[in-house]
Coordinates of C-alpha atoms in Angstrom, one line a residue:
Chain E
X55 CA 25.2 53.4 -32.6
X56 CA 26.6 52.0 -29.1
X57 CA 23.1 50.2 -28.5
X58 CA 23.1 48.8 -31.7
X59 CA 26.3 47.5 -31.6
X60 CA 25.1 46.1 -28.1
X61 CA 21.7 44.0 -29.9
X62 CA 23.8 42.6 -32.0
X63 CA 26.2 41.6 -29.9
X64 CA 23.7 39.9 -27.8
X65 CA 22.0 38.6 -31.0
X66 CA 24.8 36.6 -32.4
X67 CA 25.7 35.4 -28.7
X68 CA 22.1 34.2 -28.2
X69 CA 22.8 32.2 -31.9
X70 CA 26.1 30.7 -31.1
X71 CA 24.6 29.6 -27.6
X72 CA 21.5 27.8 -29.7
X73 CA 23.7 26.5 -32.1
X74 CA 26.0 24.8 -29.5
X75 CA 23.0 23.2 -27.3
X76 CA 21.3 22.2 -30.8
X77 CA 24.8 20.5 -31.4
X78 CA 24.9 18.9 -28.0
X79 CA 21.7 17.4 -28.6
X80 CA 22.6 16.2 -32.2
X81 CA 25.4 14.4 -30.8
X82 CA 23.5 13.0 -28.5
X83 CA 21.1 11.3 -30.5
X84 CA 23.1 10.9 -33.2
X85 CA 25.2 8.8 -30.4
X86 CA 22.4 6.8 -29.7
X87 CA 21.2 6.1 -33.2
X88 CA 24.7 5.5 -34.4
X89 CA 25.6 2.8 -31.7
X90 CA 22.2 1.1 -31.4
X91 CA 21.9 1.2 -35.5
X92 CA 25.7 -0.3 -35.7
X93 CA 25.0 -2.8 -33.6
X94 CA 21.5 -4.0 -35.1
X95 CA 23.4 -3.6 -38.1
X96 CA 26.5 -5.9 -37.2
X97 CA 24.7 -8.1 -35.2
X98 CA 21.2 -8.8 -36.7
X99 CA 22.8 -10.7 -39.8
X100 CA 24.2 -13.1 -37.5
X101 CA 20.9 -14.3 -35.5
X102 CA 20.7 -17.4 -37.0
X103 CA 18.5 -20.4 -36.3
X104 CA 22.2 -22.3 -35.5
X105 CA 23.6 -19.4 -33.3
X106 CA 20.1 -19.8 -31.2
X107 CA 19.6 -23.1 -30.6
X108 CA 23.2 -24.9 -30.6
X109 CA 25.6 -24.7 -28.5
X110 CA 29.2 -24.1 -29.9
X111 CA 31.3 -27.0 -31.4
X112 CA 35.0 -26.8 -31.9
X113 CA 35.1 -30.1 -33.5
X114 CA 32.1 -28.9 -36.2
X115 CA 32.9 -25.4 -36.2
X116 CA 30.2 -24.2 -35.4
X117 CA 29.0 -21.3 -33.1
X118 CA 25.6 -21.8 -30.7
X119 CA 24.2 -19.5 -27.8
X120 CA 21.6 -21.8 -26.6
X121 CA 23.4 -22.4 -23.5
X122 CA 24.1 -18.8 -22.5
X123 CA 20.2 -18.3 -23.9
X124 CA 19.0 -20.6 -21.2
X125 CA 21.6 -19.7 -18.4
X126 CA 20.3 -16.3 -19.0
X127 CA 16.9 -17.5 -18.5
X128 CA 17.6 -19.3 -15.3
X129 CA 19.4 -17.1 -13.5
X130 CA 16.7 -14.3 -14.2
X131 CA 14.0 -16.9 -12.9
X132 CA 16.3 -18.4 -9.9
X133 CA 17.6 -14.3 -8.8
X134 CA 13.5 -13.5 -8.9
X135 CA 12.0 -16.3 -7.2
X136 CA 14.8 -15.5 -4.1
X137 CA 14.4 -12.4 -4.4
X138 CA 11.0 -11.3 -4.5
X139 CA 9.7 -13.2 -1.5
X140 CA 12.9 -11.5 0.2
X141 CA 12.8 -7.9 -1.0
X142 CA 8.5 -7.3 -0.8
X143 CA 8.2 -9.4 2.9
X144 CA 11.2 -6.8 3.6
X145 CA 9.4 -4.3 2.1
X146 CA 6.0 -5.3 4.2
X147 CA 8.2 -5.9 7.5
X148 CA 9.1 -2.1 6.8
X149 CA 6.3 0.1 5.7
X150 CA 3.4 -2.4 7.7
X151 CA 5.0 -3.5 10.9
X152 CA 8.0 -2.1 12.0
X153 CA 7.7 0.2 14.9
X154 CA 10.6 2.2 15.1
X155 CA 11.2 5.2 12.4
X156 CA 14.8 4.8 13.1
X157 CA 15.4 1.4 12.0
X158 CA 12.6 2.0 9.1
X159 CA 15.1 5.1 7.8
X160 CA 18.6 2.8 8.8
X161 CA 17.5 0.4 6.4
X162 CA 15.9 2.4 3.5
X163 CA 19.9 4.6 3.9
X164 CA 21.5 1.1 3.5
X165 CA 19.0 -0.1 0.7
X166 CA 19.9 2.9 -1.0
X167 CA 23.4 2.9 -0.3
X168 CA 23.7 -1.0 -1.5
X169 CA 21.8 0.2 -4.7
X170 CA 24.7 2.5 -5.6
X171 CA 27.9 0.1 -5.1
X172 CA 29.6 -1.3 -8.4
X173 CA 28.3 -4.6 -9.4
X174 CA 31.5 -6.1 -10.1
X175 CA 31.8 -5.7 -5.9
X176 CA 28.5 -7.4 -5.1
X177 CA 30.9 -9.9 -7.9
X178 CA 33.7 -10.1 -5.3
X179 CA 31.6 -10.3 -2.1
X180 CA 29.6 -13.3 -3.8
X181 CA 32.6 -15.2 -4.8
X182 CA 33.6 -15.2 -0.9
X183 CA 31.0 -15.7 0.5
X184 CA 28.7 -18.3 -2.1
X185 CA 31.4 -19.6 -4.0
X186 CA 34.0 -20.4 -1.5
X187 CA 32.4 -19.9 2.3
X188 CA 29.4 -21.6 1.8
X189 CA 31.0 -24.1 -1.6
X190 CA 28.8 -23.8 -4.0
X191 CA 31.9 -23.4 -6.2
X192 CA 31.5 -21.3 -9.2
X193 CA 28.0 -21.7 -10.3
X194 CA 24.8 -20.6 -11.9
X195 CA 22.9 -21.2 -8.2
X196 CA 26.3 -19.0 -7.1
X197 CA 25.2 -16.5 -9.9
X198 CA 21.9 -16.3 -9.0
X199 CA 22.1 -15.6 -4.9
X200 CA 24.7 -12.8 -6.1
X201 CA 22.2 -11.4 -8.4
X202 CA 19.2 -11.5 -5.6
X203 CA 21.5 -9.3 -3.3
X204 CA 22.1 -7.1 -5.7
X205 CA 18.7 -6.5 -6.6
X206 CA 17.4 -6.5 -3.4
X207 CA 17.3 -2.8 -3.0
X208 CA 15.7 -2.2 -6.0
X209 CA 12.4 -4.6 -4.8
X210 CA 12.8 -3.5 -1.7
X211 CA 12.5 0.3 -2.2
X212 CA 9.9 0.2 -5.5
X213 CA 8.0 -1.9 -2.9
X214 CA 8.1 0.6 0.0
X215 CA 7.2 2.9 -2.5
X216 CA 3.7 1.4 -3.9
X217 CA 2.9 0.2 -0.1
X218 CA 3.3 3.9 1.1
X219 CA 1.0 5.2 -1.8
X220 CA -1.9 3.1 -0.2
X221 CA -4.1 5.3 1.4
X222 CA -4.0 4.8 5.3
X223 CA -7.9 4.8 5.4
X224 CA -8.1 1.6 3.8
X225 CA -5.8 0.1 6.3
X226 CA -8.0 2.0 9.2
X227 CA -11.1 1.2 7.7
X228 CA -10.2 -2.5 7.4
X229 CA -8.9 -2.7 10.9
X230 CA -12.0 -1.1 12.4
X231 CA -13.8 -4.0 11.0
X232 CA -12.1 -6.3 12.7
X233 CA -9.8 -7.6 10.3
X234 CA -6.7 -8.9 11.7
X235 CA -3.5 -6.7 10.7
X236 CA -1.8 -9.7 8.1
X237 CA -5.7 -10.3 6.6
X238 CA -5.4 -6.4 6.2
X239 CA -2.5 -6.2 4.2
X240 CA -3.3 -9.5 2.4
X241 CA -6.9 -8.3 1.4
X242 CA -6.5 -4.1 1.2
X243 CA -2.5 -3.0 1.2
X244 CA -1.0 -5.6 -1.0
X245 CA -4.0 -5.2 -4.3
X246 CA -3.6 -1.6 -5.1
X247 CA 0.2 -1.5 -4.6
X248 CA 0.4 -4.5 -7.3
X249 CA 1.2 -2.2 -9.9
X250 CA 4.3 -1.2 -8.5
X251 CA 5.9 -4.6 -6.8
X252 CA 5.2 -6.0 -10.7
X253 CA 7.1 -3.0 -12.0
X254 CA 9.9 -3.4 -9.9
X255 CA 10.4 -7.1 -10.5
X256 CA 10.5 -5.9 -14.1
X257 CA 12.9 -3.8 -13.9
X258 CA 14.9 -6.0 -11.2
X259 CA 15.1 -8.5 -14.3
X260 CA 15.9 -6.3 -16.6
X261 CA 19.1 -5.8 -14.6
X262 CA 19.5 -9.1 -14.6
X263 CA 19.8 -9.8 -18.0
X264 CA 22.5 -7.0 -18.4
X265 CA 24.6 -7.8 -15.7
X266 CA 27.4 -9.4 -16.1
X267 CA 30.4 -8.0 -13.8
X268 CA 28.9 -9.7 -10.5
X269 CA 28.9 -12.7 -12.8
X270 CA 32.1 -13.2 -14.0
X271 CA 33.6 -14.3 -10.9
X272 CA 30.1 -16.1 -9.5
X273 CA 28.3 -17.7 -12.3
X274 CA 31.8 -18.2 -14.4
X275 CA 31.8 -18.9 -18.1
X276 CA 31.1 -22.3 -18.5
X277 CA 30.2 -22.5 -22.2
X278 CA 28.7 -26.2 -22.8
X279 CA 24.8 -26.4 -22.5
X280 CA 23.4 -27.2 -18.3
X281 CA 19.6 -29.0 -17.8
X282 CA 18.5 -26.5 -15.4
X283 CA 15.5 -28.6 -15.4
X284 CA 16.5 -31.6 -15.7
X285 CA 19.4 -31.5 -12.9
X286 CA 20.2 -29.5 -10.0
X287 CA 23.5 -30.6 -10.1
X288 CA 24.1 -28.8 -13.1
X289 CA 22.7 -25.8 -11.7
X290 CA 24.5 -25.8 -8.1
X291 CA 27.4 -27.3 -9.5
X292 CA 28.6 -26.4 -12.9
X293 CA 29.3 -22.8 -14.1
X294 CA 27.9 -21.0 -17.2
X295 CA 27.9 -18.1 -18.4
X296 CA 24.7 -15.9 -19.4
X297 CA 24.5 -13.7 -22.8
X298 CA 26.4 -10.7 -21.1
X299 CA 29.1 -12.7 -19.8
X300 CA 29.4 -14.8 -23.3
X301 CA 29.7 -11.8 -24.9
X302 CA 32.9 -10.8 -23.1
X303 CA 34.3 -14.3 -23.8
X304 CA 33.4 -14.4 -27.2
X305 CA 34.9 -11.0 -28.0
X306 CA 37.7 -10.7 -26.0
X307 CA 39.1 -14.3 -25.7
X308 CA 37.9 -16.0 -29.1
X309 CA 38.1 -12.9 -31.2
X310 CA 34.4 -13.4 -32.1
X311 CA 33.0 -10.7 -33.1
X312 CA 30.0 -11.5 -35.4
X313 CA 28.8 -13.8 -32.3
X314 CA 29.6 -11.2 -30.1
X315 CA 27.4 -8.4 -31.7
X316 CA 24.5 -11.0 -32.6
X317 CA 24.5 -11.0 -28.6
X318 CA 24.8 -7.8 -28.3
X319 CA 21.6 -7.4 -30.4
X320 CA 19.9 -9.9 -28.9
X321 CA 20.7 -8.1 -25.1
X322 CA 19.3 -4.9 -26.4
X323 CA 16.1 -6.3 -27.7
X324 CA 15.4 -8.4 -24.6
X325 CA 15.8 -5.3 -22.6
X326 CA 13.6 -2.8 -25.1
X327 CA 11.0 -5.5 -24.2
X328 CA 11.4 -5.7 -20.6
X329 CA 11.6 -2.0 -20.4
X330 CA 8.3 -2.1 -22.4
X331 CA 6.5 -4.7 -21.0
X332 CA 7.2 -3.1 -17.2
X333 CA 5.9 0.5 -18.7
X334 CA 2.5 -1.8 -20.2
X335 CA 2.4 -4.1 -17.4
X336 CA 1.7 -0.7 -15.2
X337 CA -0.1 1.0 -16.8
X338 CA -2.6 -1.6 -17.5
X339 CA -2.2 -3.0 -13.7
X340 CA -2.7 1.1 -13.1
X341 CA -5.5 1.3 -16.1
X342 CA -7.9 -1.1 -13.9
X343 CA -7.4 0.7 -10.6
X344 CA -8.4 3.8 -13.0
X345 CA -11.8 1.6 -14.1
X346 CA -12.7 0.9 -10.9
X347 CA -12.0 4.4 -10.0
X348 CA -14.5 5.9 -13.0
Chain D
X114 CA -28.5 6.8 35.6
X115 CA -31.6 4.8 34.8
X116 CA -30.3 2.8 31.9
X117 CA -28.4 0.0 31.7
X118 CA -24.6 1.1 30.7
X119 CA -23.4 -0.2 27.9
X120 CA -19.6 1.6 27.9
X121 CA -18.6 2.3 31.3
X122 CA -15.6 4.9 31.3
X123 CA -13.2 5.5 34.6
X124 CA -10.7 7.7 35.0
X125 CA -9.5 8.0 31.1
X126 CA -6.7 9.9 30.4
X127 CA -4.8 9.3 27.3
X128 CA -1.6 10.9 26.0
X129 CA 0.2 11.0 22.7
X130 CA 3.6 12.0 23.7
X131 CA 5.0 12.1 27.1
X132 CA 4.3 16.6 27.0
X133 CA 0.8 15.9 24.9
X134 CA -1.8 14.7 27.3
X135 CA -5.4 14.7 24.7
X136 CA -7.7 12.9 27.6
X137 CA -8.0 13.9 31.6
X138 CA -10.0 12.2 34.0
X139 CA -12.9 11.1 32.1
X140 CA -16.0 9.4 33.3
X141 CA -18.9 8.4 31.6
X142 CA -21.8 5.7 31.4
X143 CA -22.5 5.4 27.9
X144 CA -26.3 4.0 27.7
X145 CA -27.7 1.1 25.5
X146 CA -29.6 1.4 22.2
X147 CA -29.5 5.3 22.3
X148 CA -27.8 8.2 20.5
X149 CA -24.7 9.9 22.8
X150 CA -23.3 12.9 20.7
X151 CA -19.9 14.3 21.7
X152 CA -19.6 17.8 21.0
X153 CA -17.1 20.3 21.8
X154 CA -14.7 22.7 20.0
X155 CA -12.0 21.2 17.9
X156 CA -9.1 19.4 19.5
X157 CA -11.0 18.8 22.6
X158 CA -10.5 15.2 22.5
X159 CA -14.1 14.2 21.6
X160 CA -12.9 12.1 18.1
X161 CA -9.7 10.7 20.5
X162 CA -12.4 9.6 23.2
X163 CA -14.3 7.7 20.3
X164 CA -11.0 6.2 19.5
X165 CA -10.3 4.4 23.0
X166 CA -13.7 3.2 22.9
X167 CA -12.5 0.8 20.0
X168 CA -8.9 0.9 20.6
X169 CA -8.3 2.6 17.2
X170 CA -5.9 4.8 19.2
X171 CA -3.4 1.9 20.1
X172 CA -2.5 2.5 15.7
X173 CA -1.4 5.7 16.7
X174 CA 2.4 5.3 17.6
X175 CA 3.4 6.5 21.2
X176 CA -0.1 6.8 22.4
X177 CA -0.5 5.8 26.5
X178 CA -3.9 5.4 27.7
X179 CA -4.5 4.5 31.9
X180 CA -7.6 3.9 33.4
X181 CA -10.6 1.7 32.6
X182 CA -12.8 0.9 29.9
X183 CA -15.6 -1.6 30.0
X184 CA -17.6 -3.1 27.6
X185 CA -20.7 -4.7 28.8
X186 CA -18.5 -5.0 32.3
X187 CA -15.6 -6.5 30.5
X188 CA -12.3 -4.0 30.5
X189 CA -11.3 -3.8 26.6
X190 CA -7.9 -2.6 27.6
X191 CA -6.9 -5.8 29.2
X192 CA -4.5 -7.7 27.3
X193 CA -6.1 -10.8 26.7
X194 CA -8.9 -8.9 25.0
X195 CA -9.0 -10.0 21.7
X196 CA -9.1 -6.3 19.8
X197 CA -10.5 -8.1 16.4
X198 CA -13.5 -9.1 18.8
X199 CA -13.5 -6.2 20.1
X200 CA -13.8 -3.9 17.0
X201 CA -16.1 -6.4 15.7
X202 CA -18.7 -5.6 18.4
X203 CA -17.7 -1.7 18.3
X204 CA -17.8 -0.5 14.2
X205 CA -16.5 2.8 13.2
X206 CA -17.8 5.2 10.4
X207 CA -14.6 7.6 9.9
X208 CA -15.1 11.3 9.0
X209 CA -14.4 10.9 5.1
X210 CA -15.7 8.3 3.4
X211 CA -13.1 5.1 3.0
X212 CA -14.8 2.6 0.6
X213 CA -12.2 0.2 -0.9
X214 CA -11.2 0.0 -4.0
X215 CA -13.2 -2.9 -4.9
X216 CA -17.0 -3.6 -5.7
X217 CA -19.7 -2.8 -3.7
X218 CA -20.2 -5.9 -3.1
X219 CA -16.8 -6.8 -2.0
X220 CA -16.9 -3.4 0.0
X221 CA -20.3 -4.7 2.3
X222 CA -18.7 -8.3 2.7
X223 CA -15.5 -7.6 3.5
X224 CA -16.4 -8.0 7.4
X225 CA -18.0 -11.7 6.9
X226 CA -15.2 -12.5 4.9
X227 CA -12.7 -11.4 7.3
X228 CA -14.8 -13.4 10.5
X229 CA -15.0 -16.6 8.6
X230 CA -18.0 -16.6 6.2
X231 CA -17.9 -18.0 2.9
X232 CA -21.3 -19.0 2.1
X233 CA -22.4 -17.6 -0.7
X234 CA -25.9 -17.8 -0.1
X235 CA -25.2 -16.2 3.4
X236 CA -22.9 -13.5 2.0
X237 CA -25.9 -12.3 -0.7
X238 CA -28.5 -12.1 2.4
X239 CA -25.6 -10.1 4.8
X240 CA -25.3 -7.6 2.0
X241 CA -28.4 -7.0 1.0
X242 CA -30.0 -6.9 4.6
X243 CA -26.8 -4.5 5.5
X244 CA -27.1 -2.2 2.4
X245 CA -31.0 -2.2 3.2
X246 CA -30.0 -1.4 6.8
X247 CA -27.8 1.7 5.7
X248 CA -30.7 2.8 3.5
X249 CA -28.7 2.8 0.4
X250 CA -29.8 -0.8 -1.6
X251 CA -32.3 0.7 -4.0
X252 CA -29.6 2.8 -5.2
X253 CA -26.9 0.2 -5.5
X254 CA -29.0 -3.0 -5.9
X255 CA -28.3 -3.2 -9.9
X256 CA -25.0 -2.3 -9.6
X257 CA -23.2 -4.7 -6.6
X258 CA -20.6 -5.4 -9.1
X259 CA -19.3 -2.1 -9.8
X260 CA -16.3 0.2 -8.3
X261 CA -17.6 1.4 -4.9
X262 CA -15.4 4.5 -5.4
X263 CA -17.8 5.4 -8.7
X264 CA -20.7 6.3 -5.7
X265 CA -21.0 9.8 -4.7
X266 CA -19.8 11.2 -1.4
X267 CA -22.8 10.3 0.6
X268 CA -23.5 7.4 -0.9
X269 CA -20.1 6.1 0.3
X270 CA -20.5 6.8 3.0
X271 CA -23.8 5.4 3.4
X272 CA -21.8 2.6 2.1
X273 CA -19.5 2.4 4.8
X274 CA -21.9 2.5 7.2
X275 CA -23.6 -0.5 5.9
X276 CA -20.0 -2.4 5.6
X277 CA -19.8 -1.6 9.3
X278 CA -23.7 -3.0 10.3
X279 CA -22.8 -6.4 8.0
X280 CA -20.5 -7.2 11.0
X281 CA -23.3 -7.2 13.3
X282 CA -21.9 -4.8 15.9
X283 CA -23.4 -4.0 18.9
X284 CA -22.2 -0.4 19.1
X285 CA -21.4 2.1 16.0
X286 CA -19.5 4.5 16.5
X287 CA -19.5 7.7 14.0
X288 CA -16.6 10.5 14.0
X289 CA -18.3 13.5 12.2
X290 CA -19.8 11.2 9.4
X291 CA -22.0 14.0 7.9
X292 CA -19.2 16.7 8.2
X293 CA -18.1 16.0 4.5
X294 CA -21.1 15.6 3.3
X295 CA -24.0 18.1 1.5
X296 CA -27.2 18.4 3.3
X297 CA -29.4 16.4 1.5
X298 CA -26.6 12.8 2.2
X299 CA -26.5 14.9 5.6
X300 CA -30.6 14.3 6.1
X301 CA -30.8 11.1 4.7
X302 CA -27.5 9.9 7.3
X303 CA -29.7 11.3 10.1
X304 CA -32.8 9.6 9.1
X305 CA -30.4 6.6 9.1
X306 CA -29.4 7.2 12.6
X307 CA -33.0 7.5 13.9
X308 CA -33.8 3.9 12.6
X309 CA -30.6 2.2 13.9
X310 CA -30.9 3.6 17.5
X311 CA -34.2 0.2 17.6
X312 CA -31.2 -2.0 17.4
X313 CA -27.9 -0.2 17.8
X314 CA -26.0 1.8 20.2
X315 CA -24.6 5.0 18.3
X316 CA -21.8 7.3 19.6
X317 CA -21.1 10.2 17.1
X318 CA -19.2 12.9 17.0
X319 CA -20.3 15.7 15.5
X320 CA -19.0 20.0 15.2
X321 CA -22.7 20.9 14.4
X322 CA -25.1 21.5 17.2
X323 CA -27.9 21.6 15.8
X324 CA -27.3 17.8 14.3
X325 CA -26.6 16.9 17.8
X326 CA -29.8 18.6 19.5
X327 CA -31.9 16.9 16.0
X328 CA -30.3 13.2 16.5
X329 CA -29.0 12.4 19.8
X330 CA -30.6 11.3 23.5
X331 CA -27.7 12.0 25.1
X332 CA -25.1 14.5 25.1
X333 CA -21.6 15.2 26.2
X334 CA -19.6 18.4 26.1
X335 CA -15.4 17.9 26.2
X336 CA -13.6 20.8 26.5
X337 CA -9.6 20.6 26.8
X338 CA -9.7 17.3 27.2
X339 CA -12.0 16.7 30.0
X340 CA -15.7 15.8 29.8
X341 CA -17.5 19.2 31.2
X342 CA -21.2 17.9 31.1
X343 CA -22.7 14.8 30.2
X344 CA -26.9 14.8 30.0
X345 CA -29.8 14.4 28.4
X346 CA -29.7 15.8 25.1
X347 CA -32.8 18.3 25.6
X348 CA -31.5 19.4 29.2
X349 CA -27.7 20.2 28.2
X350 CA -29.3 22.5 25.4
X351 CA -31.9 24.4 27.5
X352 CA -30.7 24.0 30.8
X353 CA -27.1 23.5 30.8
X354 CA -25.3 23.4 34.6
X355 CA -22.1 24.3 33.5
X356 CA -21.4 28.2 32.7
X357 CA -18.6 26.4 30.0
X358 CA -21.1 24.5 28.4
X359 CA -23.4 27.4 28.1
X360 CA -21.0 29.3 26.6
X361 CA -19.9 27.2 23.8
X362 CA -23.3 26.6 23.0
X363 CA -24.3 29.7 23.0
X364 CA -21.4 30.5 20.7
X365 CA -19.5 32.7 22.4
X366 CA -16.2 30.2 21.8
X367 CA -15.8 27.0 19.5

């Protein structure tokens, strides 16, 4: 009687304990699904031609992202091109040449450290230092030098990474040749560890796109459309604000909120795709190693 | 010594860390065009000595090395040598296979490439005489273009041997390039040697003695470091003057 008493005891406990984590995983998803379907659902109708390629009129009443589309655009191109040169030639300096273990782990303990700090504080820090130290004012060039510190780390340590998973005998096999040590890297270490640097940069620009704390006091939210191309005044001299940062404008100071989920719709569909293309973009870089493996 | 030496060693020692000293006192005239094998029981220092005689032990970090080294009289561990020279004239063969992960093509020309060639023309005869040389081209001939790393064990490493001869060295040196391989790549590598002693110096390093008695001229037993006995091949097996040397090749330690 006792025992069975005791089975089904332990039977109904061993229910309500599925029954909670089936419900903890319902609500997540169902968290997911709700938020990312409300905001495709609120947003999405808004996308219009207009909205993508004006820029906002008070005088016609009209609304226009195009200049937060390209701002967007150039700060993820100008934060790259500083900071991949920066963050692999670190990443080289550290794995290839550096003699000393201890400053090779300092450095990865800071990179790691740095990864972990708030952006809106890498937001602060740029402000002092780009903005006011070194005048750039509050700009899109300010933006973007904030940015490349702050994704620094993460190209930095994705780098290490791939360069460590290069087997040492191609770098012994290569020196015993007679290769000098920068042809070696150039011609066996950088190739195979391709995969990897591309994936970081991916994902380095991905964060990019979605930041928008460090921005707000760097970058600014200039609003009217800059010629990136066509003007490097514009770009080291006025401010403008990217998708993220429009977003906060739009919903917080103009009450917006159709633009304001169309961005937010927008944000999430550039970053599916980044996310995607960095997952393709190594697996194919990985799927031709793999060939030449076969 | 009747020949003309090639490597002249003095006084090597060489440590890894301050406590760990791999090398004492060694002395040896390494001959030209003939086949020194440096045997000995593992940890003995016979794959480190290889290593000074290129400088592949400067990649090894904290290594100290005193004491003298020449190379057809010039001292390799003076700093004006230029080690890319240097390990130009003195190719490796490692103990595993390290093709790289391009074609085979790429693989045998990688050495040209790196000392300036970029004739085509030039490239195609290097890499055919080389894979010819390494006795491998009638395997790989229709297949240059193809993944180096598709090969089998002893074909890459026939490989690498001919990626080290398209650098026209004057001195191979082989660290137990048979020990990862079956017995019929291990034959075919030994043939290999046979032929390249006409042109080549070879220094190998090898665990099996019966390779060494099969392939080499000369021999040279380390033990702990220091070089015990250093003779011809066929007297160091029969009639060896040390009782150490006697003993490990009698296999009563190793």
């Amino acid at each position: 009687m006792s025992t069975q008493t005791l089975s089904r005891a332990r039977w109904v406990r061993g229910c309500i304990l599925r029954l909670l984590l089936c419900l903890s995983a319902a609500l997540v998803c169902a968290l997911l699904a709700g938020l990312t379907g409300y905001i495709l659902l609120r947003g999405l109708p808004h996308v219009t031609w207009q909205l993508l390629f004006t820029q906002s009129s008070v005088l016609r009443g009209t609304r226009g992202i195009l200049p937060n589309l390209l701002n967007t655009l150039y700060v993820v191109l100008a934060a790259l091109a500083l900071v991949l040169p920066l963050g692999v030639g670190a990443a080289i300096y550290l794995t290839e040449y550096a003699a000393s273990p201890r400053l090779v782990r300092a450095v990865e303990f800071a990179a790691e450290t740095l990864a972990g700090i708030p952006s809106i504080i890498y937001g602060l820090a740029g402000m002092l230092l780009f903005c006011q130290l070194l005048g750039l004012g509050t700009s899109l060039l300010a933006g973007s030098l904030t940015l490349a510190v702050m994704t620094l780390p993460i190209v930095i340590r994705t780098t290490q990474e791939s360069l460590k998973s290069v087997p040492q005998s191609y770098r012994e096999g290569a020196l015993g040749l007679g290769s000098g040590k920068w042809h070696m890297i150039r011609t066996v270490v950088l190739p195979p560890a391709m995969d990897g640097i591309v994936t970081g940069c991916i994902l380095s620009a991905g964060r990019v796109v979605g930041e928008s704390a460090a921005l707000l006091f760097t970058a600014g939210m200039g609003m009217s459309l800059n010629r990136f191309f066509a003007s490097w005044e514009n770009f080291a001299h006025s401010s403008g604000a990217t998708l993220t940062v429009a977003l906060y404008v739009y919903a917080k100071e103009r009450a917006d909120f159709d633009t304001a989920f169309a961005i937010a719709a927008l944000l999430m569909l550039f970053t599916l795709a980044l996310n995607f293309t960095a997952k393709w973009a190594g697996r194919r870089l990985r799927r031709r190693k793999g060939e030449r493996n076969e | 010594m009747s020949e003309p030496a090639l490597l002249s060693v003095r006084n090597l020692e060489l440590w890894y860390a301050p406590a760990v000293q791999a090398l004492r006192g060694v002395n040896i005239d390494l001959p030209e065009r003939q086949v020194t094998a440096l045997i000995g029981p593992s940890g003995c220092g016979k794959s480190t000595f290889l290593k000074t005689l290129d400088r592949m032990c400067d990649l090894v970090p904290g290594v100290r090395v005193s004491g003298s080294v020449r190379y057809r009289g010039k001292e390799i561990y003076d700093p004006c040598v230029d080690v890319t020279w240097l390990r130009k004239q003195i190719g490796m063969v490692f103990q595993k296979p390290t093709p790289f992960p391009m074609s085979i093509y790429d693989n045998v020309a990688y050495g040209p490439r790196t000392h300036g060639v970029r004739d085509r023309p030039r490239l195609d005869a290097v890499v055919e005489r080389s894979l010819r040389g390494a006795a491998i081209w009638d395997e790989v001939k229709d297949r240059l273009k193809k993944s180096a790393l598709a090969l089998s064990g002893g074909q890459q490493q026939r490989l690498c041997i001919a990626r080290a001869l398209a650098v026209e060295p004057d001195v191979l040196l082989m660290d137990e390039a048979t020990s990862a391989l079956d017995p019929i790549s291990t034959s075919k590598i030994e043939e290999l040697i046979a032929a390249l002693k006409q042109r080549y110096t070879i220094v190998i390093v090898t665990h099996n003695m019966q390779q060494a008695t099969r392939i080499s001229d000369k021999c040279a037993f380390f033990l702990a470091g220091e070089l015990i006995e250093f003779g011809d091949t066929t007297q160091l097996f029969s009639l060896p003057r040390d009782k150490r040397t006697e003993d490990y090749i009698t296999g009563r330690f190793g």
